[in-house]
Coordinates of C-alpha atoms in Angstrom, one line a residue:
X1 CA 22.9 -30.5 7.4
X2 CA 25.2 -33.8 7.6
X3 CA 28.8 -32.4 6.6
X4 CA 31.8 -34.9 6.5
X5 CA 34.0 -34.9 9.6
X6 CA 36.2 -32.0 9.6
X7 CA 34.3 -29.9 7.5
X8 CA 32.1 -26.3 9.2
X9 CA 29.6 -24.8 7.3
X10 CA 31.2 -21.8 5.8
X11 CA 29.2 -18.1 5.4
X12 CA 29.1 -19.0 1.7
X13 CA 28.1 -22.4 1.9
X14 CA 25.3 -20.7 4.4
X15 CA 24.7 -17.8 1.9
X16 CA 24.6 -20.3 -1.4
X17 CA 21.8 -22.3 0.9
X18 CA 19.3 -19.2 1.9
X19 CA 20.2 -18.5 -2.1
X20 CA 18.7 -21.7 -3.0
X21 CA 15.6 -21.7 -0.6
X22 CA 15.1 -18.4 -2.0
X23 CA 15.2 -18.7 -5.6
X24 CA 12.9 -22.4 -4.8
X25 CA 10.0 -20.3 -3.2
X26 CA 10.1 -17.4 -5.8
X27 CA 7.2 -18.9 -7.8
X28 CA 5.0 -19.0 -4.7
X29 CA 6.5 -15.6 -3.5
X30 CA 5.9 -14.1 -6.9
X31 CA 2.4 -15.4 -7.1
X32 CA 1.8 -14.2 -3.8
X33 CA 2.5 -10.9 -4.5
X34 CA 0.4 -10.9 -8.0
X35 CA -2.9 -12.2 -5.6
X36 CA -2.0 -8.9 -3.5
X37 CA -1.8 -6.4 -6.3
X38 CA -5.2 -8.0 -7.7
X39 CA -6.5 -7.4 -4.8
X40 CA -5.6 -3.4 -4.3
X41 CA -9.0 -1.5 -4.9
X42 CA -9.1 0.2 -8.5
X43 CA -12.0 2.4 -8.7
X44 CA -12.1 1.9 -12.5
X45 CA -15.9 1.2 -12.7
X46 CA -16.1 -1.4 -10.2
X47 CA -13.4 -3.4 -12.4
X48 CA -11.1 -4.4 -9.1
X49 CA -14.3 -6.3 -8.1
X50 CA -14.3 -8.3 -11.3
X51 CA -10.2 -8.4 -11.6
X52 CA -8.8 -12.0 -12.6
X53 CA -7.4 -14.5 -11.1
X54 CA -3.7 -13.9 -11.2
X55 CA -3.2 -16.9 -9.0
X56 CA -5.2 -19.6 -11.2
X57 CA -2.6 -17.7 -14.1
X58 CA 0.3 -19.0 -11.4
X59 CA -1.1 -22.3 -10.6
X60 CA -1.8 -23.2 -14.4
X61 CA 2.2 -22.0 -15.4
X62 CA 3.8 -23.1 -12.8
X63 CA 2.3 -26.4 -12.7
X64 CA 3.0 -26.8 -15.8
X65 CA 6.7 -25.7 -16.1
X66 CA 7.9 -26.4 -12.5
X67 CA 6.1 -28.2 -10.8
X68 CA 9.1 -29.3 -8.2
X69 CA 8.8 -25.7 -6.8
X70 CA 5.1 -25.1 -6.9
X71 CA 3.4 -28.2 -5.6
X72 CA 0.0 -28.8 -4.0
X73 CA 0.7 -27.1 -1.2
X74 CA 1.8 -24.0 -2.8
X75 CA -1.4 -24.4 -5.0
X76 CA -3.8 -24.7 -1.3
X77 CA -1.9 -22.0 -0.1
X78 CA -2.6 -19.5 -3.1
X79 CA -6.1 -20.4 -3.1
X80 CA -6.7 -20.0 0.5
X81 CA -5.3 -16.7 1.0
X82 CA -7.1 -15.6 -2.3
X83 CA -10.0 -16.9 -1.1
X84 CA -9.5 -14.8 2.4
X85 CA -8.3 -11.6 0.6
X86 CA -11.0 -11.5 -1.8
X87 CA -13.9 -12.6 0.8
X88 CA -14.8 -16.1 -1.1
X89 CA -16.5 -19.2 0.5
X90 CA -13.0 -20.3 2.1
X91 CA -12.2 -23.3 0.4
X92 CA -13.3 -22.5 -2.6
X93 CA -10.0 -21.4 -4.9
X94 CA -8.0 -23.7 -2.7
X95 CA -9.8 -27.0 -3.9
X96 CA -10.2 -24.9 -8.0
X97 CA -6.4 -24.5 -7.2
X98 CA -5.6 -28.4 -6.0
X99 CA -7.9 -29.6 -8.7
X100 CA -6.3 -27.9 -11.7
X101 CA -2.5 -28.2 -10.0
X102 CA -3.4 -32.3 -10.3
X103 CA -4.8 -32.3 -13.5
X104 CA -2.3 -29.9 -15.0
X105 CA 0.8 -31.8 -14.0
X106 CA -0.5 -35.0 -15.5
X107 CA -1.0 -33.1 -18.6
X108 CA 1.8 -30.9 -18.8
X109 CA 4.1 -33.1 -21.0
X110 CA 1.2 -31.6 -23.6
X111 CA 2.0 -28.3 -23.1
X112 CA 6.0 -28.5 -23.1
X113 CA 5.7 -30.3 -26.5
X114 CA 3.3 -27.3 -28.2
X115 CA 3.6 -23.8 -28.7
X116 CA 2.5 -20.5 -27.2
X117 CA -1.0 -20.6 -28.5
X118 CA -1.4 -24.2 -26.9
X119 CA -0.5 -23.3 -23.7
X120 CA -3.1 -20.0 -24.0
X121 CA -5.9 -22.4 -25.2
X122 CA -5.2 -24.9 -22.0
X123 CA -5.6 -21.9 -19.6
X124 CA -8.6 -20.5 -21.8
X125 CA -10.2 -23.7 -21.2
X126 CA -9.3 -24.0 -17.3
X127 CA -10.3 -20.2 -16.7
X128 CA -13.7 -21.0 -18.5
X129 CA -14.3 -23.9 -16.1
X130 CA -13.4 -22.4 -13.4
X131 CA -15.4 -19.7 -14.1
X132 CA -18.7 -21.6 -14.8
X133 CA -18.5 -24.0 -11.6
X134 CA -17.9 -20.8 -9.7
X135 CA -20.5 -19.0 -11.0
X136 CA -22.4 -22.4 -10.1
X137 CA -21.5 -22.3 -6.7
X138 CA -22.2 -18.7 -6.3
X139 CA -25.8 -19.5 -7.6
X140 CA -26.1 -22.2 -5.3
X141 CA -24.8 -20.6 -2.2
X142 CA -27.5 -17.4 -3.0
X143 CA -30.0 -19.8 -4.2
X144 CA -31.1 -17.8 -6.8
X145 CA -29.5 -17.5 -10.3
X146 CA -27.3 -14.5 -10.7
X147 CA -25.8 -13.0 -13.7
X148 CA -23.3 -14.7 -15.2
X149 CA -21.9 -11.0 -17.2
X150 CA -19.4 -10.1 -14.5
X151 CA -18.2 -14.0 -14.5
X152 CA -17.5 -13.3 -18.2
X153 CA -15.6 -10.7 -18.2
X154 CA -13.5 -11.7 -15.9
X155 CA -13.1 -14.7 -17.9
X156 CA -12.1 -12.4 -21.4
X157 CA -10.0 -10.2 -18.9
X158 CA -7.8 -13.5 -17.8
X159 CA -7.8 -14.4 -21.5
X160 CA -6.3 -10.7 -22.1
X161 CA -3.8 -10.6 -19.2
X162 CA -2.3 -14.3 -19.4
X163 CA 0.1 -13.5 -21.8
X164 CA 2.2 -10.5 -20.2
X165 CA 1.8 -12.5 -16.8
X166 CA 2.9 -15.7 -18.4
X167 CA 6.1 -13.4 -19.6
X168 CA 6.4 -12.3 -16.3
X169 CA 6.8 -16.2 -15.4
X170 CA 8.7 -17.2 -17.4
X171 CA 11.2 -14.2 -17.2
X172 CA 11.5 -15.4 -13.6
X173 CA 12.4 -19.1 -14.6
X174 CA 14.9 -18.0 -16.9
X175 CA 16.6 -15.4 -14.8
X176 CA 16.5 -17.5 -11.0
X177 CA 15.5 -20.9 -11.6
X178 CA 17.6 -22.2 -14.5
X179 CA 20.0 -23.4 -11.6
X180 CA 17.8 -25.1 -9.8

């Protein structure tokens, strides 16, 4: 960093500059740690196979509300270590990821203007899609069709968890990013 003549970098102006690269990477830290947790092993049923995609839930928000801090890259990056974690085609969750991050910030003046129950039925629509081209690609990849249940439900389970993880969100962007 440039500093007029005369001037050092003190410890706080060093401290108040890891604070900001900090609090800039919490949404992709925070995301980050969601895709981890999804991807701990439940043995409820076979239900941590079929757990949602609490990174499409961080790409869709964060696209939407801040997208200075969670850009593209953040979006590839989700979707490719989602896509290692959780054994998909690698690829896969990272272009589902870019392609909703692009469409989401050129339509996010849509969801500041509207309530709640707007922003629920964009990410209903977005997890539905995503859910039926996967499904698609899946069925492609096996070359055979195969049940499209599990795809479902992990579809109604997103539905049912976006709105504490949404709250989770956007308690982070009120308590660390308002300065920002």
């Amino acid at each position: 960093m440039l500093l007029p003549r005369g001037r050092e970098m003190t410890v706080w102006d060093q401290w108040s500059k890891i604070d900001r690269t900090a609090r800039a990477l919490s949404p992709l830290i925070i995301a980050l740690f969601l895709v981890l947790i999804t991807m701990v092993p439940l043995h409820l049923n076979n239900f941590g196979a079929i757990m949602p995609s609490i990174g499409l839930m961080a790409v869709f928000y964060w696209s939407i509300y801040r997208p200075d801090l969670f850009g593209p890259g953040s979006a590839f990056s989700l979707g490719f270590v989602y896509d290692t974690l959780s054994g998909a085609p690698l690829g896969l969750n990272s272009l589902l990821f870019l392609i909703a991050f692009g469409t989401l910030v050129h339509q996010r003046q849509l969801f500041l203007a509207h309530s709640f129950l707007v922003l629920w039925w964009g990410y209903a629509i977005l997890i539905t899609l995503v859910a039926v081209v996967s499904w698609g690609f899946y069925c492609m990849i096996n070359e055979t069709l195969i049940p499209f249940m599990p795809a479902l439900f992990q579809t109604v389970a997103g539905l049912a968890l976006f709105p504490p993880i949404a709250w989770i969100f956007h308690w982070v962007q009120r308590g660390f990013l308002d300065g920002l």
